[in-house]
Coordinates of N, CA and C in Angstrom, one line a residue:
M835 N 176.7 -141.3 3.5 CA 177.1 -141.9 2.4 C 175.5 -142.7 1.6
T836 N 174.4 -142.9 2.5 CA 173.1 -143.0 1.5 C 173.6 -141.5 0.9
E837 N 173.3 -140.1 0.6 CA 172.8 -138.8 0.2 C 173.9 -139.5 -1.5
G838 N 175.4 -139.6 -0.8 CA 176.1 -139.0 -2.1 C 175.1 -140.7 -3.4
R839 N 175.2 -141.7 -2.8 CA 174.3 -142.9 -3.8 C 173.4 -142.0 -4.0
D840 N 172.4 -141.9 -3.3 CA 171.6 -140.8 -3.8 C 171.5 -139.9 -5.0
N841 N 172.5 -139.2 -5.1 CA 173.3 -137.8 -5.9 C 173.5 -138.9 -7.0
A842 N 174.3 -140.1 -6.9 CA 174.6 -140.6 -8.5 C 173.9 -141.2 -8.3
E843 N 172.9 -141.7 -8.1 CA 171.9 -142.6 -8.8 C 170.6 -141.1 -9.6
S844 N 170.4 -140.0 -9.1 CA 170.2 -139.0 -9.8 C 170.3 -138.6 -10.8
R845 N 172.2 -138.8 -10.8 CA 172.6 -137.7 -11.6 C 172.8 -138.8 -13.2
L846 N 172.8 -140.4 -12.8 CA 172.8 -141.3 -13.6 C 171.2 -141.4 -14.4
A847 N 169.8 -141.0 -13.7 CA 168.4 -141.0 -14.2 C 169.4 -140.0 -15.5
R848 N 169.4 -138.9 -14.4 CA 169.0 -137.5 -15.5 C 170.4 -138.0 -17.3
I849 N 171.3 -138.7 -17.0 CA 171.7 -138.9 -17.8 C 170.9 -139.6 -19.1
E850 N 170.2 -141.5 -18.8 CA 170.0 -142.2 -19.4 C 169.0 -141.1 -20.1
R851 N 168.2 -140.2 -19.2 CA 167.2 -139.2 -20.0 C 168.0 -138.6 -21.4
L852 N 169.0 -137.7 -20.8 CA 169.2 -137.2 -22.3 C 170.3 -138.1 -23.0
L853 N 170.4 -139.3 -23.0 CA 170.5 -140.1 -24.0 C 169.0 -141.1 -25.0
E854 N 168.0 -140.1 -23.9 CA 167.2 -140.8 -24.7 C 166.7 -139.9 -24.7
S855 N 166.7 -138.3 -24.9 CA 166.2 -137.7 -26.2 C 167.3 -137.1 -27.1
G856 N 168.1 -137.4 -26.9 CA 168.9 -137.5 -27.7 C 168.6 -138.6 -29.0
E857 N 168.4 -139.3 -28.6 CA 168.2 -141.0 -29.5 C 167.1 -140.5 -30.5
R858 N 165.2 -140.1 -29.8 CA 164.5 -139.3 -30.1 C 164.8 -138.6 -31.3
D859 N 165.7 -137.1 -31.1 CA 166.2 -136.4 -32.0 C 166.8 -136.7 -33.1
A860 N 167.4 -137.6 -32.7 CA 168.3 -138.6 -33.8 C 167.1 -139.2 -35.0
A861 N 165.8 -139.9 -34.5 CA 165.2 -140.4 -35.3 C 164.8 -140.0 -36.4
P862 N 164.2 -139.9 -37.4 CA 163.8 -139.5 -38.1 C 162.2 -138.9 -37.9
A863 N 162.1 -138.0 -38.8 CA 160.2 -137.2 -38.3 C 159.4 -138.7 -38.3
W864 N 159.5 -139.2 -39.3 CA 158.3 -139.9 -39.6 C 158.4 -141.3 -38.6
R865 N 159.8 -141.1 -37.4 CA 159.9 -142.4 -36.9 C 159.0 -141.9 -35.4
R866 N 158.2 -140.9 -35.2 CA 158.8 -140.1 -33.5 C 157.3 -139.4 -34.0
A867 N 156.4 -138.7 -32.9 CA 156.0 -138.1 -32.4 C 156.2 -136.4 -32.9
T868 N 155.1 -136.5 -34.1 CA 154.9 -135.1 -34.6 C 153.3 -134.8 -34.3
R869 N 153.9 -133.1 -34.7 CA 152.1 -132.9 -34.5 C 151.2 -133.1 -36.3
G870 N 150.2 -133.5 -36.0 CA 148.7 -133.3 -37.3 C 149.5 -133.4 -38.3
E871 N 148.8 -133.6 -39.1 CA 149.4 -133.1 -41.3 C 148.3 -131.9 -41.2
T872 N 147.9 -130.9 -42.3 CA 147.4 -130.5 -41.8 C 145.6 -131.5 -43.3
R873 N 145.0 -130.5 -43.2 CA 143.8 -131.2 -43.8 C 143.7 -131.0 -44.7
W874 N 144.1 -129.3 -45.5 CA 143.4 -129.0 -46.8 C 143.4 -129.8 -48.1
A875 N 144.8 -130.5 -48.1 CA 144.8 -131.5 -49.2 C 143.5 -132.8 -49.3
V876 N 143.2 -133.7 -48.2 CA 142.6 -134.0 -47.9 C 141.1 -134.2 -48.2
T877 N 140.9 -133.5 -47.4 CA 139.9 -132.3 -47.6 C 138.9 -131.9 -49.4
A878 N 140.2 -131.6 -50.1 CA 140.4 -131.1 -51.2 C 140.4 -132.3 -52.2
V879 N 140.3 -133.2 -52.2 CA 140.8 -134.0 -52.8 C 138.8 -135.4 -52.4
I880 N 138.9 -135.0 -51.1 CA 137.2 -135.9 -51.0 C 136.1 -135.3 -51.5
L881 N 136.5 -134.1 -51.8 CA 135.8 -132.6 -52.7 C 135.1 -133.2 -54.1
M882 N 135.9 -133.7 -54.3 CA 136.7 -133.5 -56.3 C 136.0 -135.0 -56.0
A883 N 136.3 -135.6 -55.2 CA 135.9 -137.1 -55.8 C 134.0 -137.2 -55.5
V884 N 133.9 -135.9 -54.8 CA 131.7 -136.0 -54.3 C 131.5 -135.7 -55.7
A885 N 131.9 -134.6 -56.1 CA 131.7 -133.4 -57.9 C 131.7 -134.7 -59.3
L886 N 132.8 -135.2 -59.0 CA 133.3 -136.4 -59.7 C 131.6 -137.4 -60.1
Q887 N 131.8 -138.1 -58.5 CA 130.2 -139.2 -58.4 C 128.8 -138.0 -58.9
L888 N 128.1 -137.2 -58.7 CA 128.4 -136.3 -59.0 C 127.2 -136.3 -60.8
M889 N 128.8 -136.2 -61.0 CA 128.6 -136.0 -63.2 C 128.5 -137.3 -63.4
L890 N 128.8 -138.3 -62.8 CA 128.1 -139.6 -62.7 C 126.9 -139.9 -64.2
P891 N 126.4 -139.9 -65.4 CA 125.2 -140.4 -65.3 C 124.2 -141.4 -64.1
H892 N 123.5 -140.7 -64.3 CA 122.7 -141.6 -63.3 C 122.8 -143.1 -63.0
R893 N 122.3 -143.2 -64.3 CA 122.0 -144.9 -64.6 C 122.8 -146.1 -63.9
L894 N 124.3 -145.5 -63.8 CA 125.3 -145.9 -62.9 C 125.4 -145.7 -61.2
T895 N 124.4 -145.6 -60.7 CA 124.7 -144.7 -59.9 C 124.1 -145.6 -58.5
F896 N 123.5 -145.6 -57.1 CA 123.2 -145.5 -56.6 C 121.8 -145.0 -56.4
Q897 N 121.2 -145.5 -56.3 CA 119.5 -144.5 -56.3 C 119.1 -144.2 -55.5
P898 N 118.5 -143.1 -54.5 CA 118.9 -142.1 -55.9 C 119.7 -141.7 -55.5
Y899 N 120.8 -141.1 -56.2 CA 121.8 -140.6 -56.8 C 122.0 -140.0 -55.9
W900 N 122.1 -138.7 -54.7 CA 122.3 -137.8 -54.5 C 122.6 -138.6 -52.8
A901 N 122.1 -139.7 -52.7 CA 122.4 -140.3 -51.7 C 123.5 -139.9 -50.8
L902 N 124.9 -141.4 -51.5 CA 125.7 -141.1 -50.6 C 126.4 -139.9 -51.0
P903 N 126.3 -139.3 -52.0 CA 127.8 -137.6 -51.9 C 127.3 -137.1 -51.4
V904 N 125.6 -137.4 -50.4 CA 125.3 -136.1 -49.6 C 126.2 -136.9 -47.9
L905 N 125.6 -138.3 -47.9 CA 126.1 -138.7 -46.5 C 128.1 -139.0 -47.1
E906 N 128.8 -139.1 -47.5 CA 130.1 -138.6 -47.9 C 130.7 -136.7 -47.0
L907 N 129.4 -135.9 -47.0 CA 129.5 -134.4 -46.8 C 129.2 -134.5 -45.4
L908 N 128.1 -135.1 -45.3 CA 128.1 -134.9 -44.0 C 128.6 -135.4 -42.6
L909 N 129.1 -136.5 -43.1 CA 130.9 -137.7 -42.6 C 131.3 -136.1 -42.9
L910 N 132.3 -135.8 -44.1 CA 133.7 -135.2 -43.6 C 133.2 -133.5 -43.1
A911 N 132.5 -133.1 -43.3 CA 131.6 -132.0 -41.9 C 132.3 -132.5 -40.8
G912 N 131.5 -133.8 -39.8 CA 132.3 -133.9 -39.2 C 133.3 -134.5 -38.3
L913 N 133.8 -135.0 -39.4 CA 135.6 -135.3 -39.4 C 136.3 -133.8 -39.4
I914 N 135.9 -132.5 -40.0 CA 136.4 -131.0 -39.8 C 135.8 -130.4 -38.9
A915 N 134.5 -130.6 -38.1 CA 134.2 -130.8 -37.3 C 134.6 -130.0 -36.1
A916 N 135.4 -131.8 -36.2 CA 136.8 -132.1 -34.9 C 138.0 -131.8 -35.3
N917 N 138.5 -131.9 -36.5 CA 139.7 -131.5 -36.4 C 139.5 -130.4 -38.0
P918 N 139.4 -129.3 -37.3 CA 139.0 -128.3 -38.8 C 140.7 -127.9 -38.9
R919 N 141.2 -128.2 -38.8 CA 143.3 -127.9 -39.5 C 143.5 -129.0 -39.2
R920 N 144.3 -129.6 -38.0 CA 145.0 -130.9 -38.8 C 144.5 -132.0 -38.7
V921 N 144.5 -133.1 -39.4 CA 144.6 -134.7 -38.7 C 145.5 -135.0 -37.2
E922 N 144.2 -134.9 -36.0 CA 145.2 -134.9 -35.2 C 145.3 -136.0 -34.0
P923 N 145.6 -136.8 -33.6 CA 145.3 -138.5 -32.6 C 144.2 -137.0 -31.2
R924 N 142.5 -137.2 -31.3 CA 142.3 -137.0 -30.0 C 141.1 -138.6 -29.4
T925 N 140.4 -138.5 -30.2 CA 139.4 -140.4 -30.1 C 139.3 -140.7 -30.9
R926 N 139.2 -142.4 -30.7 CA 138.7 -143.2 -31.9 C 137.8 -143.6 -32.4
W927 N 136.7 -142.6 -31.7 CA 135.8 -142.3 -32.9 C 135.8 -141.9 -34.5
L928 N 137.3 -140.6 -34.5 CA 137.0 -139.8 -35.5 C 138.1 -140.7 -36.5
R929 N 138.7 -141.3 -36.1 CA 139.6 -143.1 -37.2 C 137.9 -144.0 -37.4
W930 N 137.4 -144.2 -36.8 CA 135.9 -144.4 -37.4 C 134.8 -143.6 -38.6
L931 N 135.0 -143.1 -38.1 CA 134.2 -142.2 -38.6 C 135.0 -142.1 -40.1
G932 N 136.2 -141.3 -40.1 CA 137.9 -141.7 -41.2 C 137.2 -142.2 -41.9
L933 N 137.2 -143.6 -41.2 CA 136.6 -145.3 -42.3 C 135.8 -145.4 -43.2
A934 N 134.8 -145.5 -42.3 CA 133.1 -145.2 -42.9 C 133.3 -143.9 -44.6
L935 N 134.0 -142.9 -44.0 CA 133.6 -141.8 -44.9 C 134.5 -142.9 -45.3
I936 N 135.7 -143.4 -46.3 CA 136.0 -144.0 -47.7 C 135.5 -145.1 -47.9
C937 N 135.2 -145.5 -47.4 CA 133.9 -147.0 -46.9 C 133.5 -146.5 -48.4
V938 N 132.0 -145.3 -48.1 CA 130.9 -144.9 -48.6 C 131.3 -144.8 -49.7
I939 N 132.2 -143.7 -50.4 CA 133.1 -143.4 -51.5 C 134.0 -144.7 -52.2
S940 N 133.9 -145.7 -51.9 CA 134.9 -146.9 -52.3 C 133.2 -147.8 -52.8
L941 N 132.2 -147.1 -52.2 CA 131.5 -148.6 -52.6 C 130.8 -147.2 -53.9
A942 N 130.0 -146.4 -53.8 CA 129.9 -145.6 -54.8 C 130.4 -146.0 -55.6
N943 N 131.4 -145.7 -55.5 CA 132.2 -146.1 -57.5 C 133.0 -147.3 -57.3
G944 N 132.5 -147.7 -56.6 CA 133.0 -149.6 -57.0 C 131.5 -150.2 -58.0
W945 N 130.0 -149.6 -57.3 CA 129.1 -149.9 -58.1 C 129.2 -149.0 -58.9
A946 N 129.8 -147.8 -60.1 CA 129.8 -147.3 -60.6 C 130.5 -148.1 -62.3
A947 N 131.8 -148.9 -61.3 CA 132.6 -149.2 -61.9 C 131.9 -150.4 -62.4
A948 N 131.7 -151.3 -61.5 CA 130.6 -152.8 -62.1 C 129.8 -152.3 -63.0
R949 N 128.5 -151.4 -62.5 CA 127.5 -151.2 -63.6 C 128.0 -150.3 -65.1
L950 N 129.7 -150.1 -65.1 CA 130.0 -149.4 -66.5 C 130.7 -150.1 -66.9
V951 N 130.8 -151.7 -66.8 CA 132.1 -152.8 -66.9 C 131.1 -153.6 -67.4
A952 N 129.5 -153.7 -66.7 CA 129.2 -155.0 -66.9 C 127.6 -154.0 -68.5
G953 N 127.9 -153.0 -68.5 CA 127.7 -152.4 -70.1 C 127.9 -152.7 -70.3
L954 N 129.1 -152.1 -70.5 CA 129.9 -152.1 -71.9 C 130.4 -154.1 -71.9
V955 N 130.6 -154.6 -71.6 CA 129.8 -156.5 -71.9 C 128.9 -156.7 -72.5
N956 N 127.5 -156.5 -72.0 CA 126.8 -156.7 -72.9 C 126.3 -156.2 -73.1
G957 N 126.4 -154.9 -74.0 CA 126.3 -153.6 -74.6 C 125.6 -152.5 -74.9
T958 N 124.7 -152.6 -73.8 CA 124.3 -150.9 -73.0 C 124.8 -149.9 -73.0
E959 N 126.2 -150.1 -72.6 CA 126.7 -148.9 -72.7 C 128.0 -148.0 -73.1
G960 N 128.1 -147.5 -73.8 CA 129.2 -146.9 -74.4 C 128.9 -146.7 -76.3
A961 N 127.3 -146.3 -75.7 CA 126.6 -145.8 -77.5 C 127.8 -144.4 -78.0
D962 N 127.8 -143.0 -77.6 CA 129.0 -142.7 -77.7 C 130.2 -142.3 -77.3
A963 N 131.4 -142.0 -78.2 CA 132.7 -142.1 -77.6 C 133.6 -141.0 -76.9
G964 N 132.7 -140.1 -76.8 CA 132.9 -138.6 -76.1 C 132.6 -138.8 -74.3
P965 N 131.3 -139.4 -74.5 CA 130.7 -139.3 -73.0 C 131.2 -140.4 -72.5
L966 N 131.5 -142.0 -72.7 CA 131.6 -142.6 -72.5 C 133.3 -142.5 -71.9
L967 N 134.2 -141.6 -72.4 CA 135.0 -141.4 -72.0 C 135.5 -140.6 -71.0
L968 N 134.4 -139.9 -71.1 CA 134.1 -138.9 -69.1 C 134.1 -140.0 -68.7
T969 N 133.2 -140.1 -68.7 CA 133.0 -141.2 -67.8 C 134.1 -142.8 -67.3
G970 N 134.3 -143.1 -68.2 CA 135.4 -144.0 -67.5 C 136.7 -143.3 -67.0
G971 N 136.8 -141.8 -67.3 CA 138.1 -141.7 -66.6 C 137.4 -140.4 -65.5
G972 N 136.5 -140.5 -65.5 CA 135.7 -139.6 -64.1 C 136.0 -141.0 -63.2
I973 N 135.5 -142.1 -63.6 CA 135.5 -143.3 -62.7 C 136.7 -143.4 -62.2
W974 N 137.9 -143.8 -63.3 CA 139.6 -144.0 -62.8 C 139.3 -143.1 -61.9
L975 N 139.6 -141.7 -61.9 CA 140.2 -140.9 -61.7 C 139.8 -141.4 -60.3
T976 N 138.2 -141.1 -59.9 CA 137.7 -141.4 -58.2 C 138.5 -142.6 -57.7
N977 N 139.1 -143.7 -58.8 CA 139.1 -145.3 -58.1 C 140.8 -144.6 -57.8
V978 N 141.1 -143.8 -58.0 CA 142.8 -143.0 -57.9 C 143.0 -142.4 -56.6
I979 N 141.7 -141.7 -56.4 CA 141.7 -141.1 -55.0 C 141.3 -141.8 -54.0
V980 N 140.0 -143.1 -53.7 CA 139.8 -143.9 -53.0 C 140.8 -144.9 -52.6
F981 N 141.8 -145.4 -53.5 CA 143.6 -145.8 -52.6 C 143.9 -145.2 -52.7
A982 N 143.8 -143.6 -52.5 CA 145.0 -143.4 -52.0 C 144.7 -142.7 -50.9
L983 N 143.2 -142.3 -49.7 CA 142.4 -142.5 -49.5 C 143.4 -143.3 -48.4
W984 N 143.2 -145.1 -48.7 CA 142.5 -146.2 -48.3 C 144.7 -146.1 -47.5
Y985 N 145.8 -145.9 -48.6 CA 146.7 -146.1 -48.4 C 146.9 -145.4 -46.9
W986 N 147.2 -143.8 -47.3 CA 146.7 -143.2 -47.0 C 146.1 -143.4 -45.0
E987 N 145.1 -144.0 -44.6 CA 144.4 -144.3 -43.4 C 145.0 -145.5 -42.9
W988 N 145.9 -146.4 -43.7 CA 146.5 -147.8 -43.5 C 147.6 -147.7 -42.7
D989 N 148.6 -146.6 -43.3 CA 149.8 -147.4 -43.5 C 150.1 -146.9 -42.2
R990 N 151.1 -147.3 -41.4 CA 151.2 -147.6 -40.1 C 150.1 -147.4 -38.7
G991 N 148.8 -147.5 -39.1 CA 148.4 -147.4 -38.1 C 147.5 -146.0 -38.7
G992 N 147.4 -145.0 -39.6 CA 147.1 -144.3 -40.3 C 147.6 -143.2 -39.4
P993 N 146.4 -142.0 -40.0 CA 147.6 -140.2 -40.3 C 148.3 -140.4 -38.3
M994 N 146.8 -140.6 -37.4 CA 146.9 -140.2 -36.1 C 147.5 -140.8 -35.4
A995 N 148.1 -142.7 -35.7 CA 148.8 -143.2 -35.1 C 150.1 -142.8 -35.8
R996 N 150.3 -142.4 -37.0 CA 152.0 -141.7 -38.0 C 151.9 -141.1 -36.4
A997 N 150.8 -139.3 -35.7 CA 151.6 -138.3 -36.4 C 152.0 -138.6 -34.5
R998 N 151.3 -139.6 -33.8 CA 152.4 -140.0 -32.3 C 153.5 -140.6 -32.2
G999 N 153.5 -141.5 -33.7 CA 154.9 -142.4 -34.0 C 155.0 -143.4 -32.8
H1000 N 153.7 -143.7 -33.0 CA 153.3 -145.7 -32.1 C 154.3 -146.7 -33.4
H1001 N 154.0 -146.5 -34.3 CA 154.8 -147.7 -35.1 C 155.8 -147.3 -35.8
Q1002 N 156.9 -148.3 -35.9 CA 157.9 -147.8 -36.5 C 158.8 -148.1 -37.5
F1003 N 157.5 -149.3 -38.4 CA 157.7 -150.3 -39.5 C 157.3 -149.7 -40.2
A1004 N 157.3 -148.9 -41.7 CA 157.0 -149.1 -42.6 C 156.1 -150.0 -43.8
D1005 N 154.3 -149.0 -43.9 CA 154.3 -150.3 -44.7 C 154.8 -149.8 -46.1
F1006 N 154.7 -148.5 -46.3 CA 154.6 -148.0 -47.4 C 156.7 -147.5 -47.3
L1007 N 157.6 -147.9 -48.8 CA 158.7 -147.7 -48.0 C 159.8 -146.1 -49.6
F1008 N 159.5 -144.9 -48.7 CA 159.1 -143.7 -50.3 C 160.7 -144.1 -49.8
V1009 N 160.9 -143.2 -50.9 CA 162.8 -142.6 -51.1 C 162.9 -141.8 -49.8
Q1010 N 162.3 -140.5 -49.9 CA 163.0 -140.4 -48.1 C 163.1 -140.9 -47.3
M1011 N 162.7 -142.7 -46.8 CA 162.5 -142.9 -46.0 C 164.2 -144.1 -46.8
Q1012 N 164.5 -144.3 -47.2 CA 166.0 -144.7 -47.8 C 166.9 -144.6 -47.6
S1013 N 166.8 -142.5 -48.6 CA 167.3 -141.4 -48.4 C 167.4 -140.1 -47.7
P1014 N 167.7 -139.9 -46.5 CA 167.3 -139.7 -45.5 C 168.1 -138.3 -46.3
Q1015 N 168.9 -137.7 -46.6 CA 169.6 -136.6 -46.7 C 169.7 -136.3 -48.3
T1016 N 168.2 -136.8 -48.9 CA 168.1 -135.7 -50.2 C 166.3 -135.1 -49.3
A1017 N 165.7 -135.5 -48.1 CA 165.2 -134.6 -47.9 C 164.7 -134.2 -46.7
P1018 N 163.9 -133.0 -45.9 CA 164.3 -131.4 -44.7 C 165.0 -132.9 -43.6
P1019 N 165.4 -132.4 -42.7 CA 165.0 -133.2 -41.3 C 163.2 -133.4 -41.1
D1020 N 162.7 -132.5 -40.8 CA 161.2 -133.2 -40.7 C 160.5 -134.0 -41.6
W1021 N 160.2 -134.2 -42.6 CA 160.0 -134.6 -43.6 C 159.6 -136.0 -42.9
E1022 N 158.2 -135.9 -44.3 CA 157.7 -137.6 -43.2 C 156.4 -137.7 -44.4
P1023 N 155.8 -138.6 -45.2 CA 154.3 -139.1 -45.6 C 153.3 -138.2 -45.7
A1024 N 153.0 -137.3 -46.0 CA 151.8 -136.9 -46.5 C 151.0 -137.4 -47.2
F1025 N 149.5 -137.2 -47.2 CA 148.2 -137.3 -48.0 C 148.7 -137.3 -50.0
V1026 N 149.4 -136.0 -49.7 CA 150.0 -135.8 -51.1 C 150.7 -137.4 -51.3
D1027 N 151.2 -137.1 -50.3 CA 152.4 -138.5 -51.0 C 151.9 -139.6 -51.4
Y1028 N 150.9 -140.4 -50.6 CA 149.9 -141.4 -51.1 C 148.6 -141.2 -52.3
L1029 N 148.7 -139.8 -52.4 CA 147.9 -139.3 -53.9 C 149.0 -139.9 -54.5
Y1030 N 150.1 -139.5 -54.4 CA 150.8 -140.2 -55.6 C 151.2 -141.6 -55.9
L1031 N 151.3 -142.4 -55.1 CA 151.9 -143.9 -55.3 C 150.3 -143.4 -55.6
S1032 N 149.1 -143.6 -55.6 CA 148.6 -144.5 -55.9 C 148.1 -144.0 -57.2
F1033 N 148.2 -142.5 -57.9 CA 148.4 -142.4 -58.9 C 149.5 -142.9 -60.1
T1034 N 150.3 -142.8 -59.5 CA 151.5 -143.9 -60.1 C 151.2 -145.1 -60.8
N1035 N 150.8 -146.1 -59.1 CA 150.1 -147.2 -59.5 C 149.3 -147.6 -60.2
S1036 N 147.6 -146.6 -60.9 CA 146.3 -147.0 -61.6 C 147.2 -146.4 -63.2
T1037 N 148.5 -146.3 -63.2 CA 148.8 -145.5 -64.7 C 150.7 -146.3 -65.1
A1038 N 150.4 -146.8 -64.4 CA 151.6 -147.9 -64.7 C 151.1 -149.3 -64.2
F1039 N 150.7 -149.4 -63.2 CA 149.7 -150.6 -62.9 C 151.6 -151.9 -62.0
S1040 N 152.9 -151.4 -61.6 CA 153.1 -152.0 -60.7 C 153.3 -150.5 -59.5
P1041 N 154.2 -151.1 -58.7 CA 154.4 -150.5 -57.6 C 156.0 -149.5 -59.5
T1042 N 156.2 -147.9 -58.3 CA 157.2 -147.7 -59.3 C 158.3 -146.6 -58.3
D1043 N 158.7 -145.7 -58.0 CA 159.5 -145.6 -57.0 C 159.0 -145.6 -55.0
V1044 N 157.4 -146.0 -55.0 CA 157.3 -146.5 -54.2 C 157.0 -148.2 -52.9
M1045 N 157.9 -148.8 -52.6 CA 157.5 -150.1 -52.8 C 157.1 -150.2 -51.8
P1046 N 156.2 -151.6 -51.7 CA 155.0 -152.3 -50.1 C 155.4 -153.3 -50.3
L1047 N 155.4 -152.8 -48.2 CA 156.6 -153.5 -47.6 C 155.1 -154.3 -46.5
S1048 N 154.2 -154.5 -46.6 CA 153.6 -155.0 -45.5 C 152.2 -156.4 -46.4
H1049 N 151.9 -157.5 -46.4 CA 151.5 -157.8 -47.0 C 149.9 -157.3 -47.3
W1050 N 149.1 -156.5 -46.5 CA 148.0 -156.1 -47.0 C 148.9 -154.6 -48.2
A1051 N 149.5 -154.3 -48.2 CA 149.8 -152.7 -49.1 C 149.6 -153.7 -49.9
K1052 N 150.9 -155.1 -50.0 CA 150.9 -155.1 -52.0 C 149.5 -155.9 -52.6
L1053 N 149.1 -156.5 -51.2 CA 147.5 -157.0 -51.6 C 147.1 -155.2 -52.3
L1054 N 146.4 -154.4 -51.6 CA 145.4 -153.7 -52.2 C 146.5 -153.3 -53.5
M1055 N 147.4 -153.0 -53.8 CA 148.5 -152.6 -55.1 C 147.8 -153.2 -55.6
M1056 N 147.8 -154.0 -55.9 CA 147.2 -155.2 -56.9 C 145.9 -155.0 -57.5
L1057 N 145.4 -155.0 -56.0 CA 143.3 -154.9 -56.3 C 143.9 -153.5 -57.4
Q1058 N 144.2 -152.0 -56.3 CA 144.4 -151.6 -57.7 C 143.9 -151.5 -59.5
S1059 N 145.6 -151.9 -59.5 CA 145.8 -152.2 -60.5 C 145.2 -153.2 -61.4
S1060 N 144.2 -154.2 -60.9 CA 143.5 -154.9 -61.9 C 142.1 -153.8 -61.9
V1061 N 141.5 -153.2 -61.5 CA 140.8 -152.4 -61.6 C 140.4 -151.7 -62.8
S1062 N 142.1 -150.5 -62.0 CA 142.5 -149.6 -63.3 C 142.8 -150.1 -64.8
L1063 N 143.3 -151.4 -65.1 CA 143.7 -152.1 -66.6 C 142.1 -152.7 -66.7
V1064 N 141.3 -153.2 -66.2 CA 140.1 -153.2 -66.2 C 139.7 -152.5 -67.2
T1065 N 139.0 -151.3 -65.9 CA 138.3 -150.1 -66.5 C 138.9 -149.6 -67.9
V1066 N 139.8 -149.4 -68.1 CA 140.9 -148.5 -69.2 C 141.1 -149.4 -70.2
V1067 N 140.9 -150.3 -70.6 CA 141.2 -151.6 -71.3 C 139.3 -151.7 -71.8
L1068 N 138.5 -151.9 -70.9 CA 137.2 -152.5 -71.3 C 136.5 -150.4 -72.4
V1069 N 137.3 -149.2 -71.7 CA 136.6 -148.4 -72.1 C 137.3 -147.6 -73.6
V1070 N 138.9 -148.1 -73.3 CA 139.2 -147.5 -74.7 C 138.9 -148.9 -75.8
A1071 N 139.0 -149.9 -75.5 CA 138.6 -150.8 -76.4 C 137.1 -150.4 -76.6
R1072 N 136.2 -149.7 -76.6 CA 134.8 -149.2 -76.6 C 134.9 -148.5 -77.1
A1073 N 135.4 -147.2 -77.2 CA 135.8 -146.4 -76.8 C 136.5 -145.9 -79.2
V1074 N 137.4 -147.1 -78.7 CA 138.3 -147.0 -80.2 C 137.1 -148.2 -81.4
N1075 N 136.8 -148.8 -80.7 CA 135.6 -149.4 -81.6 C 134.8 -148.6 -82.1
I1076 N 134.0 -147.4 -81.6 CA 133.2 -146.7 -81.7 C 133.5 -146.0 -82.7
L1077 N 134.5 -145.1 -82.7 CA 135.2 -144.3 -84.1 C 135.4 -145.1 -84.4

């Protein structure tokens, strides 16, 4: 009698495990544990941001002008050494290292943008239209990269938390989440998706096909639109005035 009850309980436990496994398989990839995304895209974009910073006029950058770019490269080298191929969840300090890298890039570009805007307002910047447009374009493009990194690092706890499938509620609603039939079964947002989100928000000054859901996502997109609008308006206005 006892053996029969034990066998029945074990069969019930197996059935429950199978049901749970089926539910996990039925869930979209962005809601379950998956492999970390490849690192090449985010690495290439960070290197582009460093190159853009080095091309800025030295009067607009932190002094010495090479200090922050060198620090960014050192932080990036640490991340690549720890996770050379994929952004995988390993240790907590890797997330802090990634956040520190984004903070340094944000600080460098924010400083350059503030110096440029102050110079345009005071009349000390923008003597020639060509160099001014190149400088403003470099700062604007770096701003796109900076906010793409923040979106990528904060959405549902960051890339490592997304790989674990810890957070079920998204901060950004992508089209593939609303219409899963338009994407492969293993689709989940990667860095390129956040780069696209950042670019469209900087050009349209508002959400396009990706909707912010959480408060921090809405505030961050509002901040990016404001910075982009001020930079574009002042730089273009000054360049047109010169021409």
